[in-house]
Amino acid sequence: MSLGLPSKLPATPAIGELIARPSPTFSFEFMPPKTREGEQLLWQTIRELEPLRPDFVSITYGAGGSTRDTTVSVTERVATETTLLPMAHLTAVNHSVAELRNVIGRLAAAGIRNVLAVRGDPPGDPMGEWVRHPDGVLYAEDLVRLLREYGDFSVGVAAFPYKHPRSDDVESDTRNFIRKCRAGADFAITQMFFQADEYLRLRDRVAAAGCDTPIVPGVMPVLRMGTIERAAQLSGAPFPPALLARFERVADDERAVRALGIELCSEMCRRLLDEGVPGIHFITMNRSTATREVWQQLAPAALA
Ligand code: FAD
């Protein structure tokens, strides 16, 4: 369907094509800043991570569509002022289809060809009632279609190793995941998880259902005890008890907690790479040190 807008976007690489190559991609996720200090921290982090030459970086979209303008402007600035290939996240919360088309048009006009289409959570309580905008869309699948209608976007979607917290069971979660892949997603990135087997089970059940969309694991090391609770909320599953016990043994020692978090995340990434994952996506929380530490543990494997 033509919207009277250009159907061919400039020749920036398609992340879907990079992920489909045999060697794994490495990528970093950033959040749009909310304050002046946050903005300085983000750009310092981007500059510190740029020399690692990730295959791409992604910029999230704030809850409730709150960072629409910042997400677009940060993504555009990464594209024009750095050597990095950016991907914008886009959510459906609080947006009519007309508004979504407007954002998509702005991304295309800025030469952004890569978009992660996620439904988004309600602002405030992520598990609160999801209310569709009266003129909006209901599922990520619909966002994928909107992007596809527009033109030559490479589109990613979200995957949930433990199933999405709103899904009744793993079977319906898998079916719905495959629907959005078939709607036109080129790749998926997972929610954070802490045991390689959780990812491998997801990969196997999706493959067994006949879907070959590559699924990139999203990872984040535990750096403090507070991360564990937050991670459990986001992933929709209790933190693995055996790992929790290891963190609890050193809970009084901040440096030991951090060191254990880096060690466990690096070990998990190594196993994932041995299992042939299509890439590793680091959730950075806009800081570079922990990501660099895990990266350094993996670099020889990554460059092999
Ligand atoms: P959907 O795929 O739409 O699924 C939502 C629920 O509906 C699931 O339970 C699913 O099984 C069910 N469902 C889907 N399709 C159907 C159907 N046809 N019929 C019946 N049920 C269906 N949030 C943000 O606000 N901003 C971000 O930038 C952001 N980035 C993210 C990046 C990644 C890698 C991940 C994993 C998550 C991200 N999120 C972000 C969080 C995400 O928006 C939420 O987890 C949201 O609740 C689910 O999004 P989704 O795209 O998976 O939704």
Tab-separated table of C-alpha atoms and ligand atoms in Angstrom:
chain	number	residue	atom	x	y	z
A	1	MET	CA	0.000	0.000	0.000
A	2	SER	CA	1.421	3.407	-0.890
A	3	LEU	CA	1.066	6.240	1.612
A	4	GLY	CA	2.386	8.833	-0.796
A	5	LEU	CA	5.739	8.618	0.956
A	6	PRO	CA	9.013	7.235	-0.381
A	7	SER	CA	8.939	3.422	-0.460
A	8	LYS	CA	12.701	3.079	-0.819
A	9	LEU	CA	14.792	4.243	2.071
A	10	PRO	CA	18.476	5.235	1.826
A	11	ALA	CA	20.989	2.424	1.571
A	12	THR	CA	21.715	1.907	5.280
A	13	PRO	CA	22.375	-1.717	6.233
A	14	ALA	CA	19.344	-3.801	7.190
A	15	ILE	CA	19.869	-5.314	10.644
A	16	GLY	CA	17.847	-8.351	9.572
A	17	GLU	CA	20.501	-9.045	6.930
A	18	LEU	CA	23.384	-8.560	9.392
A	19	ILE	CA	21.758	-10.993	11.831
A	20	ALA	CA	21.200	-13.565	9.079
A	21	ARG	CA	24.955	-13.740	8.375
A	22	PRO	CA	26.925	-16.672	9.816
A	23	SER	CA	29.007	-14.677	12.338
A	24	PRO	CA	27.177	-13.394	15.439
A	25	THR	CA	26.278	-9.721	15.745
A	26	PHE	CA	27.059	-7.671	18.864
A	27	SER	CA	24.770	-4.802	19.733
A	28	PHE	CA	24.038	-2.373	22.551
A	29	GLU	CA	20.747	-0.984	23.819
A	30	PHE	CA	20.369	2.579	25.136
A	31	MET	CA	17.485	4.506	26.659
A	32	PRO	CA	16.536	8.058	25.646
A	33	PRO	CA	17.710	10.472	28.365
A	34	LYS	CA	15.185	12.340	30.549
A	35	THR	CA	17.484	15.027	31.992
A	36	ARG	CA	20.456	17.129	30.914
A	37	GLU	CA	22.799	14.960	33.071
A	38	GLY	CA	21.225	11.838	31.575
A	39	GLU	CA	21.904	13.186	28.110
A	40	GLN	CA	25.573	13.785	28.950
A	41	LEU	CA	25.893	10.275	30.408
A	42	LEU	CA	24.290	8.704	27.324
A	43	TRP	CA	26.632	10.442	24.898
A	44	GLN	CA	29.673	9.697	27.015
A	45	THR	CA	28.632	6.009	27.064
A	46	ILE	CA	28.007	5.977	23.308
A	47	ARG	CA	31.480	7.437	22.709
A	48	GLU	CA	33.059	4.896	25.083
A	49	LEU	CA	31.349	1.952	23.408
A	50	GLU	CA	31.776	3.142	19.819
A	51	PRO	CA	35.386	1.818	19.564
A	52	LEU	CA	34.074	-1.719	20.211
A	53	ARG	CA	32.444	-1.396	16.770
A	54	PRO	CA	29.116	-3.076	17.565
A	55	ASP	CA	27.066	-4.179	14.565
A	56	PHE	CA	24.234	-1.914	15.680
A	57	VAL	CA	22.827	-0.035	18.660
A	58	SER	CA	19.185	0.396	19.627
A	59	ILE	CA	17.309	3.239	21.300
A	60	THR	CA	14.252	2.322	23.381
A	61	TYR	CA	10.880	4.084	23.291
A	62	GLY	CA	9.706	5.374	26.683
A	63	ALA	CA	6.712	3.889	28.478
A	64	GLY	CA	3.423	5.297	27.238
A	65	GLY	CA	5.092	6.754	24.162
A	66	SER	CA	6.604	9.403	26.467
A	67	THR	CA	9.921	9.683	24.642
A	68	ARG	CA	8.626	9.768	21.087
A	69	ASP	CA	10.584	12.880	20.129
A	70	THR	CA	13.726	11.959	22.072
A	71	THR	CA	13.826	8.438	20.659
A	72	VAL	CA	13.612	9.787	17.114
A	73	SER	CA	16.147	12.579	17.730
A	74	VAL	CA	18.701	10.364	19.560
A	75	THR	CA	18.409	7.722	16.833
A	76	GLU	CA	18.874	10.372	14.165
A	77	ARG	CA	21.881	11.850	16.001
A	78	VAL	CA	23.519	8.413	16.304
A	79	ALA	CA	23.019	7.966	12.552
A	80	THR	CA	24.496	11.322	11.610
A	81	GLU	CA	27.166	11.970	14.270
A	82	THR	CA	28.646	8.545	14.996
A	83	THR	CA	29.907	5.547	13.048
A	84	LEU	CA	27.182	3.383	14.638
A	85	LEU	CA	24.169	1.841	12.916
A	86	PRO	CA	21.069	2.745	14.986
A	87	MET	CA	17.726	1.009	15.389
A	88	ALA	CA	14.723	2.810	16.918
A	89	HIS	CA	12.259	0.967	19.149
A	90	LEU	CA	8.612	1.871	18.518
A	91	THR	CA	5.602	1.092	20.724
A	92	ALA	CA	1.853	1.282	20.206
A	93	VAL	CA	0.881	2.684	23.630
A	94	ASN	CA	-1.227	5.865	23.542
A	95	HIS	CA	-0.768	6.331	19.798
A	96	SER	CA	-3.380	6.403	17.060
A	97	VAL	CA	-2.494	4.768	13.760
A	98	ALA	CA	-2.096	8.278	12.298
A	99	GLU	CA	0.450	9.158	15.005
A	100	LEU	CA	2.289	5.897	14.479
A	101	ARG	CA	2.447	6.594	10.739
A	102	ASN	CA	3.795	10.041	11.528
A	103	VAL	CA	6.609	8.624	13.695
A	104	ILE	CA	7.397	5.995	11.064
A	105	GLY	CA	7.551	8.736	8.417
A	106	ARG	CA	9.917	10.786	10.580
A	107	LEU	CA	12.199	7.786	11.067
A	108	ALA	CA	12.236	7.116	7.338
A	109	ALA	CA	12.908	10.777	6.541
A	110	ALA	CA	15.895	10.646	8.934
A	111	GLY	CA	17.255	7.623	7.041
A	112	ILE	CA	16.457	5.176	9.856
A	113	ARG	CA	15.772	1.854	8.242
A	114	ASN	CA	15.758	-0.443	11.285
A	115	VAL	CA	12.921	-0.556	13.817
A	116	LEU	CA	12.096	-2.852	16.761
A	117	ALA	CA	8.292	-3.061	16.884
A	118	VAL	CA	7.027	-3.744	20.417
A	119	ARG	CA	3.575	-3.219	21.851
A	120	GLY	CA	4.819	-1.356	24.941
A	121	ASP	CA	3.514	-1.417	28.498
A	122	PRO	CA	1.035	0.984	30.109
A	123	PRO	CA	2.799	3.919	31.813
A	124	GLY	CA	3.197	3.472	35.579
A	125	ASP	CA	2.382	-0.164	36.241
A	126	PRO	CA	3.762	-2.418	33.454
A	127	MET	CA	1.247	-5.102	34.416
A	128	GLY	CA	-1.661	-2.634	34.538
A	129	GLU	CA	-4.567	-2.936	32.104
A	130	TRP	CA	-3.420	-2.494	28.499
A	131	VAL	CA	-5.839	-0.019	26.949
A	132	ARG	CA	-5.761	0.275	23.204
A	133	HIS	CA	-5.894	3.832	21.827
A	134	PRO	CA	-9.391	4.223	20.243
A	135	ASP	CA	-7.742	4.664	16.837
A	136	GLY	CA	-4.659	2.605	17.584
A	137	VAL	CA	-3.485	-0.990	17.246
A	138	LEU	CA	-3.749	-3.928	19.636
A	139	TYR	CA	-0.637	-6.055	19.208
A	140	ALA	CA	2.987	-5.755	18.084
A	141	GLU	CA	1.947	-7.787	15.052
A	142	ASP	CA	-0.113	-4.784	13.837
A	143	LEU	CA	2.895	-2.479	14.243
A	144	VAL	CA	4.985	-4.858	12.164
A	145	ARG	CA	2.352	-4.617	9.416
A	146	LEU	CA	2.290	-0.812	9.573
A	147	LEU	CA	6.062	-0.698	9.132
A	148	ARG	CA	5.935	-3.212	6.298
A	149	GLU	CA	3.209	-1.224	4.511
A	150	TYR	CA	5.418	1.826	4.628
A	151	GLY	CA	8.334	0.384	2.753
A	152	ASP	CA	11.782	-0.994	3.062
A	153	PHE	CA	12.196	-1.273	6.846
A	154	SER	CA	14.071	-4.092	8.535
A	155	VAL	CA	11.769	-4.958	11.423
A	156	GLY	CA	12.526	-6.725	14.700
A	157	VAL	CA	10.164	-7.925	17.439
A	158	ALA	CA	10.415	-8.941	21.117
A	159	ALA	CA	10.661	-12.524	22.379
A	160	PHE	CA	10.238	-13.824	25.918
A	161	PRO	CA	12.231	-16.869	27.052
A	162	TYR	CA	9.934	-17.463	30.052
A	163	LYS	CA	6.807	-16.459	28.025
A	164	HIS	CA	5.368	-12.945	28.190
A	165	PRO	CA	3.991	-12.205	31.688
A	166	ARG	CA	0.529	-11.603	30.161
A	167	SER	CA	0.439	-14.876	28.223
A	168	ASP	CA	-1.636	-17.710	29.703
A	169	ASP	CA	0.830	-20.410	28.780
A	170	VAL	CA	3.968	-21.112	26.768
A	171	GLU	CA	1.974	-22.626	23.859
A	172	SER	CA	-0.172	-19.534	23.206
A	173	ASP	CA	2.878	-17.318	23.739
A	174	THR	CA	4.779	-19.271	21.071
A	175	ARG	CA	1.824	-19.133	18.660
A	176	ASN	CA	1.489	-15.366	19.079
A	177	PHE	CA	5.235	-14.861	18.709
A	178	ILE	CA	5.189	-16.761	15.422
A	179	ARG	CA	2.213	-14.689	14.191
A	180	LYS	CA	4.212	-11.478	14.497
A	181	CYS	CA	7.227	-13.084	12.813
A	182	ARG	CA	4.982	-14.125	9.906
A	183	ALA	CA	3.507	-10.612	9.780
A	184	GLY	CA	6.934	-9.543	8.509
A	185	ALA	CA	9.556	-9.516	11.282
A	186	ASP	CA	13.109	-10.201	10.124
A	187	PHE	CA	14.503	-10.999	13.581
A	188	ALA	CA	13.669	-10.959	17.276
A	189	ILE	CA	15.491	-9.845	20.418
A	190	THR	CA	14.693	-11.431	23.775
A	191	GLN	CA	13.866	-9.988	27.155
A	192	MET	CA	16.746	-10.448	29.595
A	193	PHE	CA	17.209	-13.904	31.116
A	194	PHE	CA	19.898	-15.451	33.316
A	195	GLN	CA	20.305	-19.062	32.243
A	196	ALA	CA	21.232	-20.107	28.712
A	197	ASP	CA	18.749	-23.003	28.856
A	198	GLU	CA	15.830	-20.564	29.044
A	199	TYR	CA	16.862	-19.083	25.711
A	200	LEU	CA	17.576	-22.489	24.167
A	201	ARG	CA	14.127	-23.776	25.105
A	202	LEU	CA	12.522	-20.755	23.421
A	203	ARG	CA	14.654	-21.222	20.306
A	204	ASP	CA	13.799	-24.928	20.136
A	205	ARG	CA	10.043	-24.519	20.592
A	206	VAL	CA	9.871	-21.775	17.943
A	207	ALA	CA	11.939	-23.895	15.521
A	208	ALA	CA	9.793	-26.975	16.273
A	209	ALA	CA	6.719	-24.932	15.299
A	210	GLY	CA	8.313	-24.286	11.887
A	211	CYS	CA	9.474	-20.688	12.364
A	212	ASP	CA	13.064	-19.813	11.460
A	213	THR	CA	13.138	-16.115	12.430
A	214	PRO	CA	16.518	-15.575	14.128
A	215	ILE	CA	16.224	-14.785	17.837
A	216	VAL	CA	19.015	-12.702	19.369
A	217	PRO	CA	19.459	-13.078	23.134
A	218	GLY	CA	19.195	-9.849	25.141
A	219	VAL	CA	21.518	-9.892	28.159
A	220	MET	CA	22.251	-7.731	31.172
A	221	PRO	CA	24.629	-8.597	34.026
A	222	VAL	CA	23.418	-8.347	37.611
A	223	LEU	CA	25.494	-5.520	39.109
A	224	ARG	CA	23.707	-5.059	42.442
A	225	MET	CA	21.151	-6.995	44.475
A	226	GLY	CA	18.392	-4.545	43.404
A	227	THR	CA	18.807	-5.672	39.778
A	228	ILE	CA	17.556	-9.130	40.737
A	229	GLU	CA	14.130	-7.940	41.838
A	230	ARG	CA	13.784	-5.620	38.848
A	231	ALA	CA	14.867	-8.399	36.490
A	232	ALA	CA	12.238	-10.731	37.906
A	233	GLN	CA	9.548	-8.083	37.237
A	234	LEU	CA	10.716	-7.493	33.660
A	235	SER	CA	11.259	-11.097	32.666
A	236	GLY	CA	8.046	-12.254	34.309
A	237	ALA	CA	9.783	-15.150	36.029
A	238	PRO	CA	11.428	-15.672	39.392
A	239	PHE	CA	15.201	-15.189	39.341
A	240	PRO	CA	16.797	-18.685	39.084
A	241	PRO	CA	17.017	-19.950	42.707
A	242	ALA	CA	20.491	-21.539	42.330
A	243	LEU	CA	21.921	-18.249	41.063
A	244	LEU	CA	20.039	-16.244	43.686
A	245	ALA	CA	21.675	-18.382	46.401
A	246	ARG	CA	25.120	-17.532	44.980
A	247	PHE	CA	24.346	-13.808	45.009
A	248	GLU	CA	22.898	-14.009	48.529
A	249	ARG	CA	26.130	-15.501	49.830
A	250	VAL	CA	27.985	-12.278	48.855
A	251	ALA	CA	25.080	-9.830	49.241
A	252	ASP	CA	26.885	-7.692	51.833
A	253	ASP	CA	29.844	-7.071	49.556
A	254	GLU	CA	28.905	-4.769	46.638
A	255	ARG	CA	32.112	-5.474	44.732
A	256	ALA	CA	31.684	-9.235	45.049
A	257	VAL	CA	28.063	-8.999	43.815
A	258	ARG	CA	29.206	-7.023	40.782
A	259	ALA	CA	32.113	-9.396	40.036
A	260	LEU	CA	29.798	-12.420	40.274
A	261	GLY	CA	27.275	-10.718	37.972
A	262	ILE	CA	29.920	-10.061	35.312
A	263	GLU	CA	31.304	-13.598	35.620
A	264	LEU	CA	27.893	-15.288	35.296
A	265	CYS	CA	26.817	-13.097	32.377
A	266	SER	CA	30.102	-13.751	30.531
A	267	GLU	CA	29.802	-17.517	31.120
A	268	MET	CA	26.224	-17.487	29.830
A	269	CYS	CA	27.206	-15.499	26.719
A	270	ARG	CA	30.061	-17.909	25.989
A	271	ARG	CA	27.671	-20.851	26.158
A	272	LEU	CA	25.171	-19.031	23.923
A	273	LEU	CA	27.904	-18.329	21.354
A	274	ASP	CA	28.939	-22.005	21.473
A	275	GLU	CA	25.298	-22.861	20.792
A	276	GLY	CA	25.427	-20.740	17.634
A	277	VAL	CA	23.222	-17.793	18.603
A	278	PRO	CA	22.791	-15.206	15.818
A	279	GLY	CA	24.071	-12.388	18.046
A	280	ILE	CA	24.201	-10.934	21.543
A	281	HIS	CA	22.311	-7.743	22.443
A	282	PHE	CA	23.611	-5.989	25.577
A	283	ILE	CA	21.163	-3.943	27.654
A	284	THR	CA	23.539	-1.192	28.826
A	285	MET	CA	21.302	0.988	31.043
A	286	ASN	CA	23.301	3.825	29.421
A	287	ARG	CA	26.544	2.835	31.144
A	288	SER	CA	29.595	1.413	29.461
A	289	THR	CA	31.777	-0.262	32.106
A	290	ALA	CA	29.905	-3.518	32.754
A	291	THR	CA	29.161	-4.007	29.056
A	292	ARG	CA	32.856	-3.499	28.244
A	293	GLU	CA	33.878	-5.982	30.946
A	294	VAL	CA	31.603	-8.721	29.582
A	295	TRP	CA	32.629	-7.837	26.039
A	296	GLN	CA	36.324	-8.211	26.933
A	297	GLN	CA	35.668	-11.712	28.244
A	298	LEU	CA	34.003	-12.601	24.946
A	299	ALA	CA	36.097	-10.683	22.443
A	300	PRO	CA	38.413	-13.601	21.490
A	301	ALA	CA	35.386	-15.845	20.827
A	302	ALA	CA	33.608	-13.032	19.034
A	303	LEU	CA	36.546	-12.354	16.740
A	304	ALA	CA	37.334	-16.029	16.083
B	1	FAD	P1	2.843	-8.469	21.734
B	1	FAD	O1	3.641	-9.301	20.817
B	1	FAD	O2	1.742	-7.662	21.160
B	1	FAD	O3	2.287	-9.446	22.881
B	1	FAD	C1	1.633	-8.925	24.051
B	1	FAD	C2	0.752	-10.018	24.634
B	1	FAD	O4	-0.343	-10.259	23.748
B	1	FAD	C3	1.454	-11.381	24.791
B	1	FAD	O5	0.926	-12.023	25.902
B	1	FAD	C4	1.078	-12.112	23.511
B	1	FAD	O6	1.119	-13.529	23.647
B	1	FAD	C5	-0.347	-11.606	23.296
B	1	FAD	N1	-0.716	-11.590	21.871
B	1	FAD	C6	0.046	-11.147	20.849
B	1	FAD	N2	-0.621	-11.269	19.671
B	1	FAD	C7	-1.834	-11.803	19.976
B	1	FAD	C8	-2.973	-12.161	19.215
B	1	FAD	N3	-2.995	-11.984	17.890
B	1	FAD	N4	-4.056	-12.693	19.872
B	1	FAD	C9	-4.056	-12.853	21.225
B	1	FAD	N5	-2.990	-12.532	22.003
B	1	FAD	C10	-1.896	-12.001	21.387
B	1	FAD	N6	8.726	-1.452	26.028
B	1	FAD	C11	8.715	-0.109	25.842
B	1	FAD	O7	7.818	0.575	26.345
B	1	FAD	N7	9.666	0.509	25.081
B	1	FAD	C12	10.682	-0.172	24.480
B	1	FAD	O8	11.529	0.405	23.802
B	1	FAD	C13	10.740	-1.598	24.683
B	1	FAD	N8	11.713	-2.339	24.118
B	1	FAD	C14	11.734	-3.695	24.314
B	1	FAD	C15	12.751	-4.455	23.722
B	1	FAD	C16	12.812	-5.831	23.909
B	1	FAD	C17	13.929	-6.618	23.268
B	1	FAD	C18	11.832	-6.481	24.709
B	1	FAD	C19	11.905	-7.958	24.920
B	1	FAD	C20	10.816	-5.745	25.298
B	1	FAD	C21	10.752	-4.356	25.118
B	1	FAD	N9	9.744	-3.570	25.675
B	1	FAD	C22	9.727	-2.216	25.486
B	1	FAD	C23	8.728	-4.191	26.524
B	1	FAD	C24	7.479	-4.612	25.715
B	1	FAD	O9	6.886	-3.492	25.125
B	1	FAD	C25	6.523	-5.279	26.675
B	1	FAD	O10	7.065	-6.430	27.225
B	1	FAD	C26	5.124	-5.541	26.125
B	1	FAD	O11	4.278	-5.931	27.217
B	1	FAD	C27	5.060	-6.696	25.140
B	1	FAD	O12	5.450	-6.298	23.930
B	1	FAD	P2	5.355	-7.279	22.663
B	1	FAD	O13	5.850	-6.496	21.541
B	1	FAD	O14	5.968	-8.592	22.950
B	1	FAD	O15	3.750	-7.472	22.578
